[in-house]
PDB file of C-alpha atoms and ligand atoms in Angstrom:
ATOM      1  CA  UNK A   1       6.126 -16.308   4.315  1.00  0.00           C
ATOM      2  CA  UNK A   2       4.645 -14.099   1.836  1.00  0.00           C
ATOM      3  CA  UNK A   3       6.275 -10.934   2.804  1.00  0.00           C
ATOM      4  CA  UNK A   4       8.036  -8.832   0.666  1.00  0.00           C
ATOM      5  CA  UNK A   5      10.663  -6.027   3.059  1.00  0.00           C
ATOM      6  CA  UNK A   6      11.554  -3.699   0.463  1.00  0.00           C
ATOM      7  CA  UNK A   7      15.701  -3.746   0.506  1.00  0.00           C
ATOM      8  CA  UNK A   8      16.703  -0.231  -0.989  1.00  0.00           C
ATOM      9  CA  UNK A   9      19.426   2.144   1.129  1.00  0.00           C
ATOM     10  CA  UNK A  10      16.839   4.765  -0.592  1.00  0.00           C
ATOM     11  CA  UNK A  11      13.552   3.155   1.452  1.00  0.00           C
ATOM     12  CA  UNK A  12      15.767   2.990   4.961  1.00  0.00           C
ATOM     13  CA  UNK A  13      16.791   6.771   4.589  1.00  0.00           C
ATOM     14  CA  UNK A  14      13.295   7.829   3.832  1.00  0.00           C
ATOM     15  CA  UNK A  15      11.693   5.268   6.387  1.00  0.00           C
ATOM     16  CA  UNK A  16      13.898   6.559   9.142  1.00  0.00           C
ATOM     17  CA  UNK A  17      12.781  10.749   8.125  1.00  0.00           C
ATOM     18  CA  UNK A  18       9.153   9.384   8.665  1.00  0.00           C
ATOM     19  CA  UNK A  19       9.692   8.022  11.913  1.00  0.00           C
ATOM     20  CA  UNK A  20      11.478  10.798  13.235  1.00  0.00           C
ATOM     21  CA  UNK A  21       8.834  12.726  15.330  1.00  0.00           C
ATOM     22  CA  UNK A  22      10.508  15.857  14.596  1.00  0.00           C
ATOM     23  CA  UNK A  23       9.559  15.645  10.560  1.00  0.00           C
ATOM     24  CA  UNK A  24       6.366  17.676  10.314  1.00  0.00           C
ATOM     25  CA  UNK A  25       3.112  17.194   7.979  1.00  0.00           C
ATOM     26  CA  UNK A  26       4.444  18.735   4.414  1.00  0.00           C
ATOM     27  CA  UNK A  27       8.068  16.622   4.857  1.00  0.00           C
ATOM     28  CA  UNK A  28       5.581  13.785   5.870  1.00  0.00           C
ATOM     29  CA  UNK A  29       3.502  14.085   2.339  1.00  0.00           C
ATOM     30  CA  UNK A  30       6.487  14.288   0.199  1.00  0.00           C
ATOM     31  CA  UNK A  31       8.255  11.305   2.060  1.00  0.00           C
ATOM     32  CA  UNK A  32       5.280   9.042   1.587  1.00  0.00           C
ATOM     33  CA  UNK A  33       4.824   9.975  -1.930  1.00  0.00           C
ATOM     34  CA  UNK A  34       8.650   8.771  -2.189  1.00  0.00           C
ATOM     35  CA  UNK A  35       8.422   5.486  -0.447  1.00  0.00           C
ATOM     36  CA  UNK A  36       5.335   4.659  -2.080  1.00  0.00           C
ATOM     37  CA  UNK A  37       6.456   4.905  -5.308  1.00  0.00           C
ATOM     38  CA  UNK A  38       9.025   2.783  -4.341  1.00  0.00           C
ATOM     39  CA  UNK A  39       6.666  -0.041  -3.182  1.00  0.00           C
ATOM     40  CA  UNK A  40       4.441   0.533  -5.958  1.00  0.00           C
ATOM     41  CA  UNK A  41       7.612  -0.273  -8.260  1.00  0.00           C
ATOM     42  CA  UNK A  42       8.382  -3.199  -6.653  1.00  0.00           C
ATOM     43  CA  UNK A  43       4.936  -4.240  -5.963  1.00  0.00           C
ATOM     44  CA  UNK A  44       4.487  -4.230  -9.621  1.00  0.00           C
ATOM     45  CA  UNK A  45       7.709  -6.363 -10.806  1.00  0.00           C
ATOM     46  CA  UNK A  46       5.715  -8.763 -12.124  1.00  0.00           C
ATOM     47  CA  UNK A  47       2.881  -7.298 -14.412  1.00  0.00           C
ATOM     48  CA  UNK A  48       2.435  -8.692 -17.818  1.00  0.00           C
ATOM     49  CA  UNK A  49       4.317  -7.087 -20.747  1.00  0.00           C
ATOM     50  CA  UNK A  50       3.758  -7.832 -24.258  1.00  0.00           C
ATOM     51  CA  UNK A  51       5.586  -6.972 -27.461  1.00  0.00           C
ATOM     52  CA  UNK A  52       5.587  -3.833 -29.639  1.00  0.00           C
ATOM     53  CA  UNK A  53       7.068  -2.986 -33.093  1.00  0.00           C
ATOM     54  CA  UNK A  54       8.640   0.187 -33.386  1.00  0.00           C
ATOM     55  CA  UNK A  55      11.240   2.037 -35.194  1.00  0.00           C
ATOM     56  CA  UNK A  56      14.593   3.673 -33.333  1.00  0.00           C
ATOM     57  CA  UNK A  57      15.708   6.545 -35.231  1.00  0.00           C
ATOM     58  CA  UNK A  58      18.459   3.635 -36.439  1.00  0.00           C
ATOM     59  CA  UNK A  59      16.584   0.534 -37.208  1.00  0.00           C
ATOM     60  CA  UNK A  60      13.694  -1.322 -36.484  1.00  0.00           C
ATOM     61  CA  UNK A  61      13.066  -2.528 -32.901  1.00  0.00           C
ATOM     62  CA  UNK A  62      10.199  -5.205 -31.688  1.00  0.00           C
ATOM     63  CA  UNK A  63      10.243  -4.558 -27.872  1.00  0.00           C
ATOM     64  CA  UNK A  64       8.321  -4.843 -24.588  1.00  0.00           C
ATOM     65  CA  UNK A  65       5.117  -2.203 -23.176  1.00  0.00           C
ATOM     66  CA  UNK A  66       2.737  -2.970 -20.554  1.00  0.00           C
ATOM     67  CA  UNK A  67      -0.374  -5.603 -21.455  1.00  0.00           C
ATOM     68  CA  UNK A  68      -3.032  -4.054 -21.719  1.00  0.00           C
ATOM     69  CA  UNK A  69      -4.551  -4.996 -18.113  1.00  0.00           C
ATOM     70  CA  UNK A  70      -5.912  -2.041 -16.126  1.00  0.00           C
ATOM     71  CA  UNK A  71      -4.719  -2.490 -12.299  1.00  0.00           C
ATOM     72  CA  UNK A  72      -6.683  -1.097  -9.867  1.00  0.00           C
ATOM     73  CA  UNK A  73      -5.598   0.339  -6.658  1.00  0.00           C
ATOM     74  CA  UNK A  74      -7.411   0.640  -3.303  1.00  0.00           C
ATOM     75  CA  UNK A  75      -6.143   2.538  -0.801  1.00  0.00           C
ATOM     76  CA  UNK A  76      -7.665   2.206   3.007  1.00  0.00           C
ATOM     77  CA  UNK A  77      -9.341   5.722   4.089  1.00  0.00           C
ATOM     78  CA  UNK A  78      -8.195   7.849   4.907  1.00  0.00           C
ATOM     79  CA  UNK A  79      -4.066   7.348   5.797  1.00  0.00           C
ATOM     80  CA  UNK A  80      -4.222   4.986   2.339  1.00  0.00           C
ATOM     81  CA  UNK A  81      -4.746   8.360   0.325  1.00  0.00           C
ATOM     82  CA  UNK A  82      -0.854   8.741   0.968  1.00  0.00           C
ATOM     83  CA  UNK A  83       0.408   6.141  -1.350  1.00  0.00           C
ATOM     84  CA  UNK A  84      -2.241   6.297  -4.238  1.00  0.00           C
ATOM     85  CA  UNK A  85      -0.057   8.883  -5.838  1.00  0.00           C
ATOM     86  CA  UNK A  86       2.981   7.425  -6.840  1.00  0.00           C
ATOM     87  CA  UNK A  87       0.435   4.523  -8.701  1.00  0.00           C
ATOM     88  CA  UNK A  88      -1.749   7.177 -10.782  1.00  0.00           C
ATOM     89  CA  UNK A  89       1.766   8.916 -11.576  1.00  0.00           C
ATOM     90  CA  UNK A  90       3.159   5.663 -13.418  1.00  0.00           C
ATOM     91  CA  UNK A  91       0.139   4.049 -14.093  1.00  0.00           C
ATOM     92  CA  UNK A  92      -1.775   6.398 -15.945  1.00  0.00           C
ATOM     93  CA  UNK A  93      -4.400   3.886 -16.682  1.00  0.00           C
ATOM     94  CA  UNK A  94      -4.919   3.111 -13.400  1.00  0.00           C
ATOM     95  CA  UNK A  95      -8.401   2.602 -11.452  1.00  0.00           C
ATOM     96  CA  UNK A  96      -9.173   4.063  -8.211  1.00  0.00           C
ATOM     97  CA  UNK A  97     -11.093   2.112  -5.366  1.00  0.00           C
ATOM     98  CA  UNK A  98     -11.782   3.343  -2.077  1.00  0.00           C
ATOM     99  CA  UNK A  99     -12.741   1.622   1.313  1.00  0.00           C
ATOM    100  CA  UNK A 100     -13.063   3.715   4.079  1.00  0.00           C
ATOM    101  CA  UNK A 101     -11.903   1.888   7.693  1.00  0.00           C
ATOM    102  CA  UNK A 102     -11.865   3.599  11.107  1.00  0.00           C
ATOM    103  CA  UNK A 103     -10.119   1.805  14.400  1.00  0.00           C
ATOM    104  CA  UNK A 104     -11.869   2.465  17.232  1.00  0.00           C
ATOM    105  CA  UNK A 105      -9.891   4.035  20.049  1.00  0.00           C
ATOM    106  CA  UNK A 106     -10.732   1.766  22.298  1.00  0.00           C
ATOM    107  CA  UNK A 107     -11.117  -1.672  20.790  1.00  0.00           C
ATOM    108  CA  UNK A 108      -8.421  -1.014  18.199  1.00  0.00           C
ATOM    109  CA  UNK A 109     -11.584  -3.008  15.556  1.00  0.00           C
ATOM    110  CA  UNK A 110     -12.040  -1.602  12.278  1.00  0.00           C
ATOM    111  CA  UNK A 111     -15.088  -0.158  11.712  1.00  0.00           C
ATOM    112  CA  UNK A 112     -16.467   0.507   7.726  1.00  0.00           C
ATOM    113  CA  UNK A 113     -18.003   3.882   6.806  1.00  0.00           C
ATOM    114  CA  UNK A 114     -17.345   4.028   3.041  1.00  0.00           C
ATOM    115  CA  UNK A 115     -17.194   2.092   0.030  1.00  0.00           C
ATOM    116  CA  UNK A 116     -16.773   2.639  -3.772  1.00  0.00           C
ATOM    117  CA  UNK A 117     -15.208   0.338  -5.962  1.00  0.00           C
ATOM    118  CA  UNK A 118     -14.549   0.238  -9.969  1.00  0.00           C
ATOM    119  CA  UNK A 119     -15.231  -3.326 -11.424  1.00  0.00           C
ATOM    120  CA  UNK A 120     -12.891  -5.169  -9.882  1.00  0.00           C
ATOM    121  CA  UNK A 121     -13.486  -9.114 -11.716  1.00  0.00           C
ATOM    122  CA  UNK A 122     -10.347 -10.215 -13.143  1.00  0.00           C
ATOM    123  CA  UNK A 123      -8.136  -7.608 -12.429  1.00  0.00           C
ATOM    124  CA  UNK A 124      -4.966  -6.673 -10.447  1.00  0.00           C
ATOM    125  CA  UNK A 125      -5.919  -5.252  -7.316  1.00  0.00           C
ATOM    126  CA  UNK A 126      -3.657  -3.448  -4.769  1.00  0.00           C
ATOM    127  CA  UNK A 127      -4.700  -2.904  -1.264  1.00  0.00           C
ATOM    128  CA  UNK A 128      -2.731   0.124   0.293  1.00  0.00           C
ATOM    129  CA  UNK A 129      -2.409   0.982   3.572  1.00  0.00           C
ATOM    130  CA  UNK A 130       0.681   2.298   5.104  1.00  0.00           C
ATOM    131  CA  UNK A 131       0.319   0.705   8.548  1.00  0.00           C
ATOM    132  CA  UNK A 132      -0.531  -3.052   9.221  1.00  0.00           C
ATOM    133  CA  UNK A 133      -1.010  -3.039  12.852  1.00  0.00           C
ATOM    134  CA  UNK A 134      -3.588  -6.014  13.911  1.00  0.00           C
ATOM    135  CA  UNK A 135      -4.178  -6.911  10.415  1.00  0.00           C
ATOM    136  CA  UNK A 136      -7.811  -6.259  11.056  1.00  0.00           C
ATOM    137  CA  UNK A 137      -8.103  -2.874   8.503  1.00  0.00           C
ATOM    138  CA  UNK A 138      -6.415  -5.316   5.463  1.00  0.00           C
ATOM    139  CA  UNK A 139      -8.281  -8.499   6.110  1.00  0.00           C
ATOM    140  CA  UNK A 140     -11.836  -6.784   5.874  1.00  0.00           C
ATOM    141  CA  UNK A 141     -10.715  -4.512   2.989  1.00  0.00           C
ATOM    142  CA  UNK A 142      -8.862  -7.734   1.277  1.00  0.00           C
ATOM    143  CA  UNK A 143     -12.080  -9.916   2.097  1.00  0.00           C
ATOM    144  CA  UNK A 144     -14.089  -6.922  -0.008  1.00  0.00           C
ATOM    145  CA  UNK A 145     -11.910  -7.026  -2.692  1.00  0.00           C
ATOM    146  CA  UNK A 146     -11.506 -10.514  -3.100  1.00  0.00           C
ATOM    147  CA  UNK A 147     -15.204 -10.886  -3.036  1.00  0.00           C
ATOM    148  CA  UNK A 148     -15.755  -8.292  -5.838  1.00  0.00           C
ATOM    149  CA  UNK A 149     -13.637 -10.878  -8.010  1.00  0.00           C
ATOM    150  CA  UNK A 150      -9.917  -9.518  -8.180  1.00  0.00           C
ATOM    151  CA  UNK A 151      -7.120 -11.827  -8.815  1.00  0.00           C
ATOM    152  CA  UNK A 152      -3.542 -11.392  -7.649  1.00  0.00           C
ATOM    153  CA  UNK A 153      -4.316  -9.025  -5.095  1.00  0.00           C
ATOM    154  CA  UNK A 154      -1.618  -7.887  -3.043  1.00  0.00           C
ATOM    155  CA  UNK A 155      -1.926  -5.507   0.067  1.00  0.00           C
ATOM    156  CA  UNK A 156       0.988  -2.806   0.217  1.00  0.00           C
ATOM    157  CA  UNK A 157       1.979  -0.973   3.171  1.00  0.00           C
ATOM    158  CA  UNK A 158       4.836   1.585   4.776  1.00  0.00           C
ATOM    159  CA  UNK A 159       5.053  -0.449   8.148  1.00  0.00           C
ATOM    160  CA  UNK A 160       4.369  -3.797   9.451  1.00  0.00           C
ATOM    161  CA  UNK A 161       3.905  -5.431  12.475  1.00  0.00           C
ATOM    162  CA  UNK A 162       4.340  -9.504  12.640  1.00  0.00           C
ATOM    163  CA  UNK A 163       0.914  -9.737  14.493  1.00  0.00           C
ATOM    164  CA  UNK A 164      -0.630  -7.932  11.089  1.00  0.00           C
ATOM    165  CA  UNK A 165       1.187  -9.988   8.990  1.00  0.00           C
ATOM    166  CA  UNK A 166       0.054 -13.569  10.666  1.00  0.00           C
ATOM    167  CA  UNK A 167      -3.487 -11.815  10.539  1.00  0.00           C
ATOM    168  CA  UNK A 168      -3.636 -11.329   6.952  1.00  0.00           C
ATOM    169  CA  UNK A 169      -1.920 -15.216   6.189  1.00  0.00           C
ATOM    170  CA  UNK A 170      -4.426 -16.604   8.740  1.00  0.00           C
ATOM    171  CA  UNK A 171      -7.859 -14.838   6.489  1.00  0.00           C
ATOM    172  CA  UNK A 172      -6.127 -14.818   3.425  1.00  0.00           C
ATOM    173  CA  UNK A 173      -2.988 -17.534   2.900  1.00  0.00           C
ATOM    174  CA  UNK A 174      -0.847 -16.969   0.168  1.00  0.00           C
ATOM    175  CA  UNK A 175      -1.589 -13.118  -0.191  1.00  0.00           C
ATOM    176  CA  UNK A 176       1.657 -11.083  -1.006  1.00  0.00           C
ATOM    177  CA  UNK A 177       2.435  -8.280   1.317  1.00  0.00           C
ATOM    178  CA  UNK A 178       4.937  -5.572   0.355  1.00  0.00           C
ATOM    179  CA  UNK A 179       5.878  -3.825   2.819  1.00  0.00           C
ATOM    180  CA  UNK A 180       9.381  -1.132   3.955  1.00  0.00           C
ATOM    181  CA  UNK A 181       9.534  -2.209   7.470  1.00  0.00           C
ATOM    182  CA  UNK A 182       8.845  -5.597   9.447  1.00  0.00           C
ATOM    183  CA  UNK A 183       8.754  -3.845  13.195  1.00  0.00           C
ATOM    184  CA  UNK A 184       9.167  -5.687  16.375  1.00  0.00           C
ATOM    185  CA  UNK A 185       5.537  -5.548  17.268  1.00  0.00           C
ATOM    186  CA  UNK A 186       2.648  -3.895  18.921  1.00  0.00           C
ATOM    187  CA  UNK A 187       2.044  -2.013  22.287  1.00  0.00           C
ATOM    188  CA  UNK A 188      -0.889  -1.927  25.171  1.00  0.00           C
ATOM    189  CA  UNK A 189      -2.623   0.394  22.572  1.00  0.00           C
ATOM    190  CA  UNK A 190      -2.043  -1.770  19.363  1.00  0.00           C
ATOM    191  CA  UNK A 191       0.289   0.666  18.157  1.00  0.00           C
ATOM    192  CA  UNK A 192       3.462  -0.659  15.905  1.00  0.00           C
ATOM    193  CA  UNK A 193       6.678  -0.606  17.893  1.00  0.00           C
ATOM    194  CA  UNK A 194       8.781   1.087  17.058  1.00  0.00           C
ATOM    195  CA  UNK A 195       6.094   2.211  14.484  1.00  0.00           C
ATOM    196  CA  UNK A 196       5.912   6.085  13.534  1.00  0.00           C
ATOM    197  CA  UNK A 197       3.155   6.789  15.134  1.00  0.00           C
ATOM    198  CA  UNK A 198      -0.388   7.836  13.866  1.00  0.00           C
ATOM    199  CA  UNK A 199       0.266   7.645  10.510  1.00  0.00           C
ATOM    200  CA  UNK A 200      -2.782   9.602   9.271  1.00  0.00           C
ATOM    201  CA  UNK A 201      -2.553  12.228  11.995  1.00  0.00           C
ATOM    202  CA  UNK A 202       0.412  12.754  10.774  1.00  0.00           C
ATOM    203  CA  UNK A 203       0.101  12.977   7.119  1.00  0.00           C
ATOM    204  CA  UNK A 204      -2.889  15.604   7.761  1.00  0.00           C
ATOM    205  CA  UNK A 205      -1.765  17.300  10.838  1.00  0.00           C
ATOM    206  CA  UNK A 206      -5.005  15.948  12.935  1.00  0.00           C
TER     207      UNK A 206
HETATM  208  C1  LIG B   1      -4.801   3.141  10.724  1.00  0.00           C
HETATM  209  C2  LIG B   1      -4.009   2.690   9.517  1.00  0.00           C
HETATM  210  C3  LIG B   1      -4.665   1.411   9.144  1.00  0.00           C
HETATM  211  C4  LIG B   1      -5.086   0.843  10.494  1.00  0.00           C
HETATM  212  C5  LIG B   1      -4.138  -0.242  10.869  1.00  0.00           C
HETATM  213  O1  LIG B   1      -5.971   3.751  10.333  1.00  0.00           O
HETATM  214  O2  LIG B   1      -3.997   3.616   8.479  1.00  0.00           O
HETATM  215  O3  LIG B   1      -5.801   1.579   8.312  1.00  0.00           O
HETATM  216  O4  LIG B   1      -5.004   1.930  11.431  1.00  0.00           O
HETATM  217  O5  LIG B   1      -4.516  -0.852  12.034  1.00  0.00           O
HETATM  218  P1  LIG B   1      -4.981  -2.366  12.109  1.00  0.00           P
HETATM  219  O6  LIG B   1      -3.989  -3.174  11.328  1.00  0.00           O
HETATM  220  O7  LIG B   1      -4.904  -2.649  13.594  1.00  0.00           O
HETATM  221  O8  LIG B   1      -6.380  -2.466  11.598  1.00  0.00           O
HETATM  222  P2  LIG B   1      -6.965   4.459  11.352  1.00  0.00           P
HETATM  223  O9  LIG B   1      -8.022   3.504  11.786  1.00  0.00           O
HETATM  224  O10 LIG B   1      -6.182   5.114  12.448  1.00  0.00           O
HETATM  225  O11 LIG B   1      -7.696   5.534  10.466  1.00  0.00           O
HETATM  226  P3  LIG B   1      -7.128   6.767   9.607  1.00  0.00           P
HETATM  227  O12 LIG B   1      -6.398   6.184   8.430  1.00  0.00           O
HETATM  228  O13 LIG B   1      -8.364   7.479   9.233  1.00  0.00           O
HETATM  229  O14 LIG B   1      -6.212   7.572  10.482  1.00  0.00           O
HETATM  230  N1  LIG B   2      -2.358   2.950  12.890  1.00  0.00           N
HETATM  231  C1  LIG B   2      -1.332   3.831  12.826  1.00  0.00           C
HETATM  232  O1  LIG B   2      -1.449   4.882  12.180  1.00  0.00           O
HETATM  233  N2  LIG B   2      -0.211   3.543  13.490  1.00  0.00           N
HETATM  234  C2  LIG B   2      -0.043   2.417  14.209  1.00  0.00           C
HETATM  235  O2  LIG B   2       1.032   2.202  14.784  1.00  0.00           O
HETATM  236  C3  LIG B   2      -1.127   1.517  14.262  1.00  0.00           C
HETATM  237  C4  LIG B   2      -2.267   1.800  13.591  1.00  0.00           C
END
């Protein structure tokens, strides 16, 4: 299966602060930010690198830098926002897509309200949402971004559920998930069990 679970004693400590329902909206930003950049690390393991002469203060050195190959990432509005941080940080030339995706209440479907994407043809594309609960938010933003012409685009997220995860390898085989946390599954409500919750309530204090 095409699902990466993030193995780091680091992730699991974090992880576990975000569940706790006790950890309150300014903890909850900073622990995101954390576990993000953790994902986006690891997400990234296999970007091109090509070489570059330079000279150590001792001797001359011809070693590795990125390839020049602007990534793009696109988080899901509006939880997303909390891991498109750690990317900008490390990747300074980084591009910044948005899609904006609502679940109704009710229905648990995602319903679109925004949409603004750099060019996306050819390049590395990361989808980021911290929560993959029916897998219907990351298939319609992955079908967008596919469409717009991205290759190797991977979808990155904080938790998982293993309905969201045969959702996005039914629309879109192959696709690479990253991901801290494969939970047990979803509730009544389509809420991930044991989940943490609302995770954009809880990043904003809604
Ligand atoms: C949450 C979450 C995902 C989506 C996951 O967003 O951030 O985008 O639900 O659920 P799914 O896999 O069943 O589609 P929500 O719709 O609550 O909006 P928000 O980010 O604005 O809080
Ligand atoms: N969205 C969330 O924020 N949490 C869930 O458990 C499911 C969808």
């Amino acid at each position: 299966m095409p699902l990466r679970v993030l193995a780091h004693p680091l992730a699991a400590h974090i992880l576990t602060h975000l569940r706790d329902k006790t950890t309150k909206p300014a903890t909850f930003r900073t622990l995101s930010y954390q576990l993000s950049l953790l994902l986006a690390i690891e997400a990234t393991r296999e970007i091109e690198t090509e070489a570059k002469a330079i000279e150590t203060p001792l001797e001359p050195l011809t070693a590795r830098v990125l390839a020049h190959q602007p990534l793009v990432v696109v988080p899901i509005l509006r939880a997303g926002l909390g891991m498109v941080q750690p990317f900008t940080d490390i990747f300074p030339d980084v591009a910044v897509g948005y899609i904006g995706l609502e679940r109704d209440h009710e229905t648990a479907k995602a319903r679109s309200y925004y949409c603004k994407l750099p060019p996306l043809a050819g390049r590395h594309a990361f989808v980021v949402d911290p929560m993959l609960a029916t897998g219907g938010s990351a298939v319609q933003a992955l079908n967008i971004v596919k469409e717009k012409g991205a290759k190797d685009v991977r979808l990155v997220c904080i938790v998982s559920s293993p309905e969201g995860v045969a959702e996005v390898e039914k629309h879109h085989p192959g696709t690479l998930i990253h991901t801290a946390a494969l939970d047990r599954g979803l509730n009544a409500r389509k809420y991930i069990l044991p989940g943490l919750g609302d995770f954009g309530d809880r990043l904003y204090g809604t």
